[in-house]
XYZ file of C-alpha atoms in Angstrom:
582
model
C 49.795 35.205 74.831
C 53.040 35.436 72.945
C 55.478 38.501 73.117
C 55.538 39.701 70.061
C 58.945 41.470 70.030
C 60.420 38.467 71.622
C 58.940 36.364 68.940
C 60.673 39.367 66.346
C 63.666 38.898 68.182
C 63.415 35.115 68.001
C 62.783 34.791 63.958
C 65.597 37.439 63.536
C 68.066 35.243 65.170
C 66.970 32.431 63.768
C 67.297 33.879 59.790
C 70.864 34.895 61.298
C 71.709 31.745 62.029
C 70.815 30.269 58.647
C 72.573 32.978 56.526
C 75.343 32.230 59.145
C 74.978 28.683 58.007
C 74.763 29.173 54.410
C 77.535 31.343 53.817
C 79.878 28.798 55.924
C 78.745 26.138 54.252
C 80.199 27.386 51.205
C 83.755 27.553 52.952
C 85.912 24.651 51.187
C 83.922 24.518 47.673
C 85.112 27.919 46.798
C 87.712 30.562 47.336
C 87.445 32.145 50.504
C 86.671 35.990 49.583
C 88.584 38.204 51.918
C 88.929 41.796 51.882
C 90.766 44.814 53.995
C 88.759 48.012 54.834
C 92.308 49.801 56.514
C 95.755 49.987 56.782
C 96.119 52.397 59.636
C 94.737 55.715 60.844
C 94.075 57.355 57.463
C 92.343 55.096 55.840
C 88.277 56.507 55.973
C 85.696 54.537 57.837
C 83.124 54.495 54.416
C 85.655 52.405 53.145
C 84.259 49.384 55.729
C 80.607 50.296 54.609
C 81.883 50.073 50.614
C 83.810 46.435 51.152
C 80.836 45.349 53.049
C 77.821 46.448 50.314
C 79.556 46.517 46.971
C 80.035 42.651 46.779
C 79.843 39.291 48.001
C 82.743 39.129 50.982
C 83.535 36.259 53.607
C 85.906 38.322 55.895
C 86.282 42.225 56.329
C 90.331 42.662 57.844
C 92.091 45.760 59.006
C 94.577 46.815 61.066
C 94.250 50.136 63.171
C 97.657 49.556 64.904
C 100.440 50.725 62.703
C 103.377 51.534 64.980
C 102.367 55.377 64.977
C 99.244 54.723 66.581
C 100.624 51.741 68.936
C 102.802 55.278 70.627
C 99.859 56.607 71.164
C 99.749 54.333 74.901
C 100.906 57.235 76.638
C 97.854 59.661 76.279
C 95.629 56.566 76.445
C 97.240 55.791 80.097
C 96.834 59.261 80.447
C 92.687 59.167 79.810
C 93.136 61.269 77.345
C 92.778 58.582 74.350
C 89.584 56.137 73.992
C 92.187 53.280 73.132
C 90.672 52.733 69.800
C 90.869 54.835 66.144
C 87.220 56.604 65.795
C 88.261 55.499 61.911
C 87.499 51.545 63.179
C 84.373 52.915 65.127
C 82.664 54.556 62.679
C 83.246 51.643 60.085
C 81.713 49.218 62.436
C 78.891 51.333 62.877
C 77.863 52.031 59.314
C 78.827 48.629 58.048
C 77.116 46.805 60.787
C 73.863 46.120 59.540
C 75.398 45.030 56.395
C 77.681 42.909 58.304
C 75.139 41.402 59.927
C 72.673 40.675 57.339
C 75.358 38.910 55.149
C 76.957 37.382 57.959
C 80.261 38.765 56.808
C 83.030 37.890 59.837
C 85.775 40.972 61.107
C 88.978 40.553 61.999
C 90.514 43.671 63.161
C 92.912 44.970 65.509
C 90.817 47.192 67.657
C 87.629 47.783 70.348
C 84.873 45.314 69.782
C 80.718 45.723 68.872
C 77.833 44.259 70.225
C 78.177 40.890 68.286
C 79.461 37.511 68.989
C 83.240 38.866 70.086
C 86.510 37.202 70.563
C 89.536 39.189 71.804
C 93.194 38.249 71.173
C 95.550 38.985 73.963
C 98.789 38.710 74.847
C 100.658 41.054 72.831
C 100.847 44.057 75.612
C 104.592 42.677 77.082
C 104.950 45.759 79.020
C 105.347 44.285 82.484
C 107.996 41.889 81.191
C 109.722 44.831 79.279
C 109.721 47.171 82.521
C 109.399 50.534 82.895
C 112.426 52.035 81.858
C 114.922 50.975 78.848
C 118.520 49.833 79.637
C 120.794 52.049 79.567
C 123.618 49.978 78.108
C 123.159 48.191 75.196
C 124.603 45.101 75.975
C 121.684 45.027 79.211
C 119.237 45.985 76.001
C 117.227 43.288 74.417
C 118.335 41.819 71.280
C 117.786 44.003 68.053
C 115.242 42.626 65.884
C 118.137 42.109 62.992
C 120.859 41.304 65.396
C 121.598 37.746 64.577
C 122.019 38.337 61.058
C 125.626 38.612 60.417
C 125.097 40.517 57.257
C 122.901 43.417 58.961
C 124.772 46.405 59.318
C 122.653 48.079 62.056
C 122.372 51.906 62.394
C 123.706 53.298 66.030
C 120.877 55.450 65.814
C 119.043 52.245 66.685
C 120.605 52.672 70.168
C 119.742 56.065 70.715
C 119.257 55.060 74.246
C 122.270 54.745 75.205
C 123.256 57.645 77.642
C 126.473 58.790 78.980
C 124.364 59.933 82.090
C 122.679 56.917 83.102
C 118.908 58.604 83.279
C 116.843 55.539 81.748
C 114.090 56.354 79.326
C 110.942 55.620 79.978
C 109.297 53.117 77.914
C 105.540 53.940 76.582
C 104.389 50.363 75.059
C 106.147 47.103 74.474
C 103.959 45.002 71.730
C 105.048 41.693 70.574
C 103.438 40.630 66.839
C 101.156 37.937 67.492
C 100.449 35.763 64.334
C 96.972 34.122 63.052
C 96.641 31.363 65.784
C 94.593 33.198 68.159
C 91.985 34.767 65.191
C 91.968 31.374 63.743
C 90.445 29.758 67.323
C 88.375 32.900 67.810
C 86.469 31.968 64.640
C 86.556 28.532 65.416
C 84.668 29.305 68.527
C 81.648 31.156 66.768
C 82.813 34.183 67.167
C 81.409 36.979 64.801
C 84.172 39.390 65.448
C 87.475 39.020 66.542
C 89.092 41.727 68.137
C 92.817 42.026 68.861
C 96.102 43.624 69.873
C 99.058 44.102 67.620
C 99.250 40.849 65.545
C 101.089 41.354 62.076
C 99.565 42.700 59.125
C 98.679 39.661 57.362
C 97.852 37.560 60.144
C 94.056 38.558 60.054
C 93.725 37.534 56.241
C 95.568 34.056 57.102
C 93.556 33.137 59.595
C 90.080 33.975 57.480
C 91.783 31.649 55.182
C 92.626 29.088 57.800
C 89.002 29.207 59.400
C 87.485 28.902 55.918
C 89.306 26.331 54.679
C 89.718 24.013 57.112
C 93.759 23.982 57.532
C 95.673 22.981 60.147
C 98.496 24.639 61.552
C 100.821 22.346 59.777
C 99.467 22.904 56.246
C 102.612 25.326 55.715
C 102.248 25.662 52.204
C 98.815 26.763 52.479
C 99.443 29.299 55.073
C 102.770 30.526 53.483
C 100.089 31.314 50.285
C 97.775 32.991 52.303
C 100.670 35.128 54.219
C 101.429 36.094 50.910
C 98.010 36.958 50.214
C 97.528 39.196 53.382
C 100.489 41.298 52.629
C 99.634 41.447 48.711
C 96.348 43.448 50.438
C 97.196 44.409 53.857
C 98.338 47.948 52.932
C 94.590 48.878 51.412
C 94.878 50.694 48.030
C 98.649 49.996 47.542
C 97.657 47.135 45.363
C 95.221 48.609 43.484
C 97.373 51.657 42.242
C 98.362 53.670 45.569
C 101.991 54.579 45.930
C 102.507 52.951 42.466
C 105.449 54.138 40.848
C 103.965 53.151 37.237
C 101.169 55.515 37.733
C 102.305 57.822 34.877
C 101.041 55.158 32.327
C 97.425 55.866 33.118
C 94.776 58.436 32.802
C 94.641 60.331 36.028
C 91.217 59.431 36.763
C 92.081 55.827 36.989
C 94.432 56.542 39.831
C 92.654 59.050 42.118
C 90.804 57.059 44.435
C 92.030 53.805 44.042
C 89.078 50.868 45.718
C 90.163 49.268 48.281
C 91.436 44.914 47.206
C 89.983 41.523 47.797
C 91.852 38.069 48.264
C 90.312 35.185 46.597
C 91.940 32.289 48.306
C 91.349 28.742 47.478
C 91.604 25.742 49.194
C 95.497 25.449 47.949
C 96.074 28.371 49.177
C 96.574 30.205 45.766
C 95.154 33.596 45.417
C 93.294 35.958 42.831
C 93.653 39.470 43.987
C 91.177 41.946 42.691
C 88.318 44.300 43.439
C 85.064 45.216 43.526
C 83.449 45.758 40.430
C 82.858 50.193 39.378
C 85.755 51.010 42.547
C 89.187 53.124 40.962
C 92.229 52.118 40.624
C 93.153 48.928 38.663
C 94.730 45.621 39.562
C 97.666 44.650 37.355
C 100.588 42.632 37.474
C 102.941 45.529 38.331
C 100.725 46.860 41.027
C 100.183 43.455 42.613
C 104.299 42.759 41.834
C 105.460 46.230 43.403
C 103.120 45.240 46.391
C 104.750 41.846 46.889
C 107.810 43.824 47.035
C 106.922 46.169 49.857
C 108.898 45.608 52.885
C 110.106 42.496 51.590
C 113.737 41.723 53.672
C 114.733 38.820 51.022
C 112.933 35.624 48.853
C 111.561 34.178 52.438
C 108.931 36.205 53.836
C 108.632 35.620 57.463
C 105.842 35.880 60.130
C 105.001 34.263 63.184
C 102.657 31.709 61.766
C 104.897 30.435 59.268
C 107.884 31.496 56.593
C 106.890 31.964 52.756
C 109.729 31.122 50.404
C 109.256 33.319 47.593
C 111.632 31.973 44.627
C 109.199 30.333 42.740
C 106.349 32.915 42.694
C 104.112 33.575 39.710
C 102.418 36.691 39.549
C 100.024 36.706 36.134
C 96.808 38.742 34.927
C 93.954 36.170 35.297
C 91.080 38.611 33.899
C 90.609 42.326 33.673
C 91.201 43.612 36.746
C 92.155 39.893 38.197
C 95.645 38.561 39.261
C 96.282 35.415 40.093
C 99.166 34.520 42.714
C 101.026 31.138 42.858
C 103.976 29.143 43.604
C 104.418 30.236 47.093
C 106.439 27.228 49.146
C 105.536 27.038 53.033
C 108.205 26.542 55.851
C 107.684 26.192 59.604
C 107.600 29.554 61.416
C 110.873 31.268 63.161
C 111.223 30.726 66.510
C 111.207 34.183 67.547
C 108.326 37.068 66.784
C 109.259 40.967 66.444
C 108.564 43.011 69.639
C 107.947 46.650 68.853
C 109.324 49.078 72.122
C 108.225 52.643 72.036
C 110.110 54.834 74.467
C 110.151 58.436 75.394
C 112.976 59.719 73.213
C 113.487 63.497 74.320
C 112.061 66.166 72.432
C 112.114 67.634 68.732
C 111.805 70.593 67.091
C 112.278 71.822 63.401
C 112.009 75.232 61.366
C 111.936 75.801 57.665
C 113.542 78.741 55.674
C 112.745 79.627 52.481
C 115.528 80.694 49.864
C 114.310 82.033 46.350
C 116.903 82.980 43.151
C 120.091 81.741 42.247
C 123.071 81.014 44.106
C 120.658 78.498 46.650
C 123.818 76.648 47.779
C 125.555 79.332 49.052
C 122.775 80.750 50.614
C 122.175 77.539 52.495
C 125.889 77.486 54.067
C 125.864 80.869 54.787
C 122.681 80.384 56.815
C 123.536 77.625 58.567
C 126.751 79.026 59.198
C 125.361 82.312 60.760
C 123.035 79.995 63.322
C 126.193 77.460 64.367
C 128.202 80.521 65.207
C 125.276 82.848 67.039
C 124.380 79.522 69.020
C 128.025 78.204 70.209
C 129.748 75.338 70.744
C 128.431 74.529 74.243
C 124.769 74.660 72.958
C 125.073 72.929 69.855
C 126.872 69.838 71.629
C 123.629 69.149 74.207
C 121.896 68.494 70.852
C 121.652 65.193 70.914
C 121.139 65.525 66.633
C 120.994 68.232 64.760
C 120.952 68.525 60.860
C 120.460 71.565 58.069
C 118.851 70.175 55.245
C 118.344 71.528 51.333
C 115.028 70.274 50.279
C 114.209 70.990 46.581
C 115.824 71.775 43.606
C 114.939 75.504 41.383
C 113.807 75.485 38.241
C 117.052 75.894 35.676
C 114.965 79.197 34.106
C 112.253 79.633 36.924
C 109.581 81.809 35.776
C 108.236 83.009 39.503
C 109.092 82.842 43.264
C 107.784 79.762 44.093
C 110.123 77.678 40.983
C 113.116 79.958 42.431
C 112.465 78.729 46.045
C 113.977 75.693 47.836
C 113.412 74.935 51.417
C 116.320 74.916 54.478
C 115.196 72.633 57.000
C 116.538 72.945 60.388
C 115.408 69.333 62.513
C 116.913 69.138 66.133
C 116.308 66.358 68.655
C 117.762 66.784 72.542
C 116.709 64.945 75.405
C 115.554 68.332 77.681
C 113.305 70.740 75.762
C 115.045 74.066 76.935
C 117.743 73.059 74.789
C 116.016 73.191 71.561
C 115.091 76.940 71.974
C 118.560 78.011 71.225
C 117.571 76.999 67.592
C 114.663 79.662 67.038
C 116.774 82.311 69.251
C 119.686 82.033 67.151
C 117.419 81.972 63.826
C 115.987 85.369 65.425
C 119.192 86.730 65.942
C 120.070 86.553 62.219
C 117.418 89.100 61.552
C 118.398 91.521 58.948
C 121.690 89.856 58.612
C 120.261 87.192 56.240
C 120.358 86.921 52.435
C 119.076 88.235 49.670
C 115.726 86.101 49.026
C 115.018 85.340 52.269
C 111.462 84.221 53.416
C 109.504 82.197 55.459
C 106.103 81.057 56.987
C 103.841 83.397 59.614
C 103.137 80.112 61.103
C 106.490 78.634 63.517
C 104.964 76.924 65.895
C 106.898 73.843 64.868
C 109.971 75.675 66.390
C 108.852 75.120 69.704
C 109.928 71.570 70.965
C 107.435 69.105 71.530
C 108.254 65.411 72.943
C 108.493 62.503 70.265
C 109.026 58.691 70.882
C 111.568 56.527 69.989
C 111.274 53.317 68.418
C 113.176 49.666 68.854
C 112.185 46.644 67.474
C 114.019 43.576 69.401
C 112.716 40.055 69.414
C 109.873 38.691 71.926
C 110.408 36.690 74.819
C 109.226 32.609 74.656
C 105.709 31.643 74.960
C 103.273 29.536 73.029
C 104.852 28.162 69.790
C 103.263 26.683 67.000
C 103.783 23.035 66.848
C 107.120 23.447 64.477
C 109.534 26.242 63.930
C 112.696 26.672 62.629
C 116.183 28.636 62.888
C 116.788 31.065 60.377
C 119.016 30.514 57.721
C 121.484 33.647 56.143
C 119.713 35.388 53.650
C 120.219 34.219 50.061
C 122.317 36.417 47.743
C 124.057 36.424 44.724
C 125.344 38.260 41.566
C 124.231 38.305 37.683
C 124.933 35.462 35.319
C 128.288 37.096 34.405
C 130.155 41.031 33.981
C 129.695 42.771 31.275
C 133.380 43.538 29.958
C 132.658 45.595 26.845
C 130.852 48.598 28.694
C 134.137 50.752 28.423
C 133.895 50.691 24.580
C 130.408 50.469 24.591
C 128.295 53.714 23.642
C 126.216 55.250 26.706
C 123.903 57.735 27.725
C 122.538 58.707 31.187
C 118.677 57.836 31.380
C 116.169 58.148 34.408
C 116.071 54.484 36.141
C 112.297 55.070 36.593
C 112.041 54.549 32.597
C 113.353 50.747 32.747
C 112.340 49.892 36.724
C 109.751 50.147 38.923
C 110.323 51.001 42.785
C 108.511 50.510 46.025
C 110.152 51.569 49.180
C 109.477 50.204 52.434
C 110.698 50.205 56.195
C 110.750 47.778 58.906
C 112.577 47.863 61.954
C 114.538 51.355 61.049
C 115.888 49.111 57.901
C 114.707 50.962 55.044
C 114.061 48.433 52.500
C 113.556 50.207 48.972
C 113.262 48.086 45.907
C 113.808 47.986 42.547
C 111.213 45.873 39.724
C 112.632 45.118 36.562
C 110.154 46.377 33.145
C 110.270 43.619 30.705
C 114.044 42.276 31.637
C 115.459 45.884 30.580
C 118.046 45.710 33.575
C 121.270 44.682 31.769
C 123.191 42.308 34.433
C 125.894 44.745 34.589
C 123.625 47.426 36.180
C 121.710 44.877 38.916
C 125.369 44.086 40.033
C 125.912 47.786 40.180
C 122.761 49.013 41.317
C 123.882 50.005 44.497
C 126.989 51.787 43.051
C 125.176 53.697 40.984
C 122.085 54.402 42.633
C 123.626 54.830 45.883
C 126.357 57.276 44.409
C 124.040 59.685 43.340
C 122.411 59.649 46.891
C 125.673 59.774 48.431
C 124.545 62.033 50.980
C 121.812 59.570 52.053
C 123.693 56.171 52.200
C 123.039 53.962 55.423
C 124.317 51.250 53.778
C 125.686 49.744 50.386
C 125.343 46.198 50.461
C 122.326 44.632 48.071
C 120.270 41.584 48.571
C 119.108 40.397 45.170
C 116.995 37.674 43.792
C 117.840 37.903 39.999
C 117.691 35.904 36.544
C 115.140 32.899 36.583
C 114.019 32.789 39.564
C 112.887 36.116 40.165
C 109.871 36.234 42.328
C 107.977 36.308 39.203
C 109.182 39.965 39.292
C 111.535 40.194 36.241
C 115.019 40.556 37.574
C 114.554 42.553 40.639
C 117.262 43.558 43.101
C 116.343 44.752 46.643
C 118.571 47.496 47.647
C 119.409 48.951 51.104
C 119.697 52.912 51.221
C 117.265 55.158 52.600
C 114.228 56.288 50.548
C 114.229 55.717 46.847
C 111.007 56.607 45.060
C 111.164 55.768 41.011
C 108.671 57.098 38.769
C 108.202 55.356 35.366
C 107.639 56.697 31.564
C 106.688 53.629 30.298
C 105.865 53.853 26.143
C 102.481 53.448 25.901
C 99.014 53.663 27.847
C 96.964 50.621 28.922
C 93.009 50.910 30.193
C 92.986 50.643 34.008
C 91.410 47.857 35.435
């Protein structure tokens, strides 16, 4: 007699296999439908389930291994982390039947399920990397940036550099892996593939790759589809998250943004959109201020291959369609980014609240009082220590909270002790403080707690692909000509968020904001002062004032846009007019 749950099981493979074999056989004849349920810890685990069920999808990426959770290696040696977000987990398991009944294939950087599973290894460089961080810089590694004449790298970069030669102790050492290794996994008949830190986009190119039959010399191609995994590697920051043009649209359109999908053809071209009834909308400027994320210059690089970005086209193809073209592909850079996390001391911070008029002075007599109640010898083991004014008061406040700004005190030192002459000297100011003086019940964030430093450098050799290439400098250059006439011309001061768009990114402690022209409304006078300008009025927060720009025709399909280099610029935008979200 026959088994009847073995025959069960038997048929149920068997109608796997031919979905399996249907959906695949599609690959080639149509765009390759690829989709991203996270971009790190906070992105919710329904949000697997909804990319799964709401559509037709090829691939499901994510990436649970931004670098805040990749310093997390320390309480996972320590047993005391399960070595994988419960966010990735809990995806899996409510998407899985789903998954499985569409034959929809996962690439994500995480634990694996009980499907056909690849894993991608060979990112943990620890042993190579040792256990403790030079000392010296010139015994350190390489910084990421360091062969780039034009970088002007921070020395806080180097904040492992001691005077008393105690090492640091490192916590992780990940090198970025690139789209090779998912590529073979699915090549294989794997389901799943499972893997360390590989770059953000890496999953998305090698869905492509897999589905479309390239090689790993098609570098067009592949340069299309990087461009495609970054346009949606970040989740909902394509589809209206963190969009500085928000302010256009009706605030229901913008409050829970769905989550994007990458149609890539054969060609590698791209339609990025979303599922049909999900939030959000997905426009040119969302899909251009997404390009523009992170970007270091108009060739996007990764590990599989380099994008050259000067002939881009970004244009609506449909409501709620964009469609992505003119990427150029170059062989990849010979070296990948490897992310060290060390153990950088400890931290501690306490915030002061100071309501009325007269704020400034109130912040330097505070921070005054706590210098001198602390002493010199205890304020130079701080190994950084900083009073900040956060805020701004109402000009004719109306209550407390408009008349309040915040003092910030944020202290880093390498023994923990140290720190607590902070909160003791804070306590000793007791009824010696000014008028409108308050501040939270809750201080536990006075009491130092360790934190980890972070130092990108460059990986050590191993497999290559079968071509790469040296880096070239960096284009840049200025406007078509100066303006001459702007000392006799009439002016007024205006918000830059009315005529530009912004996105701010950072990689490798290099903050990367940047600027999106609206309609070619930067006058060339202003992108070859943007810096100036913009800069001046952060003067306070200027790392550095040099400006990469990729301006007049040939501007990423962006308008004139000019990528600046200061630390955290967020535009809004009062655009005239409203447009229906898409």
């Amino acid at each position: 007699m026959s088994n009847p749950l073995a025959s069960g099981i038997a048929s149920a493979m068997e109608d796997l296999y031919r979905a399996t074999l249907k959906r695949e056989d599609k690959f080639g004849k149509r765009p390759v439908r690829v989709t991203n349920c996270s971009i790190s810890r906070g992105d919710p685990a329904v949000e697997t389930y909804k990319q799964a069920k709401l559509g037709d999808i090829d691939f499901i990426t994510g990436n649970y291994l931004a670098e805040v959770n990749i310093a997390q290696a320390e309480a996972y040696a320590a047993d005391q982390h399960p070595g994988y977000k419960n966010t990735a987990w809990e995806g899996l398991q409510q998407a899985m039947d789903v998954i499985q009944q569409k034959r929809i294939k996962i690439a994500i950087n995480e634990k694996k399920y009980n499907l056909r599973v690849a894993y991608v290894s060979g990112d943990d460089l620890s042993d190579e990397v040792g256990q403790f961080i030079p000392t010296k810089k010139s015994d350190a590694l390489p910084y990421l940036d360091s062969s780039n004449p034009a970088a002007k790298i921070a020395e806080e970069s180097f904040a492992f550099v001691t005077e008393d030669g105690e090492p640091h102790e490192v916590v992780s050492a990940n090198a970025y892996l690139g789209a090779r290794g998912v590529d073979e996994g699915f090549r294989q008949g794997a389901d799943t593939v499972i893997t360390g830190r590989i770059s953000d986009a890496s999953p998305v190119i090698a869905a492509a790759g897999y589905g479309c039959s390239w090689s790993d010399r098609d570098y067009d191609r592949l340069a299309r589809a990087l461009v495609a995994g970054h346009l949606i590697e970040c989740s909902a920051y394509v589809t209206c998250g963190n969009f500085a043009g928000f302010t256009a649209y009706d605030l229901d359109n913008v409050l829970d943004p769905g989550f994007p999908i990458a149609e890539i053809a054969k060609d590698g071209t791209c339609v990025i959109t979303k599922h049909p009834g999900t939030g959000g909308m997905v426009k040119v400027d969302t899909v251009r201020c997404q390009l523009l994320y992170e970007l270091e210059g108009n060739v996007y690089l990764n590990s599989y291959s380099k994008a050259v970005l000067d002939n881009i086209v970004i244009e609506q193809a449909g409501k709620g369609r964009v469609h992505v073209h003119g990427v150029k592909g170059l062989p990849a850079p010979p070296t990948t980014k490897l992310a060290i996390f060390y153990k950088g001391g400890f931290e501690a911070e306490i915030l002061i609240n100071a309501a009325g008029y007269g704020w400034a002075q109130k912040a330097e007599v505070f921070e005054c009082q706590v210098r001198r109640i602390m002493g010199e010898e205890a304020l130079r083991k701080l190994d950084f220590v900083q009073f900040q004014r956060i805020g701004m008061r109402a000009s004719n406040p109306t209550s407390q909270t408009s008349s309040t700004i915040y003092i910030r005190i944020f202290a880093q030192a390498r023994e923990a002790p140290t720190l607590f002459s902070i909160s003791k000297a804070v306590g000793q100011t007791s009824l010696k403080h000014f008028h409108g003086f308050h501040c939270s019940t809750d201080m536990r964030s006075a009491i130092p707690r360790p934190y980890f430093a972070y130092y990108p450098t460059r990986s050590f050799p191993a497999g290559k692909p079968p071509l790469h290439e040296p880096l070239p400098p960096r284009e840049t250059y200025n406007a078509r000509g100066p303006l001459t006439t702007l000392s006799t011309t009439p002016c007024r001061p205006i918000r830059l968020g009315i005529i530009a768009l912004a996105r701010s990114g950072e990689k490798a402690l290099l903050p990367e904001p940047a600027l999106l022209d609206l309609a070619a409304a930067l006058p060339d006078f202003l992108r070859d002062r943007v810096v100036e300008v913009a800069v001046g009025v952060l003067e306070e927060e200027k790392r550095v004032g040099r400006m990469k720009k990729t301006g007049g025709s040939r501007g990423l399909g962006l308008g004139n846009a000019a990528l600046l280099v200061w630390r955290c610029i967020e535009s809004g935008s009062e655009r005239c007019g409203s447009e229906d979200a898409e």
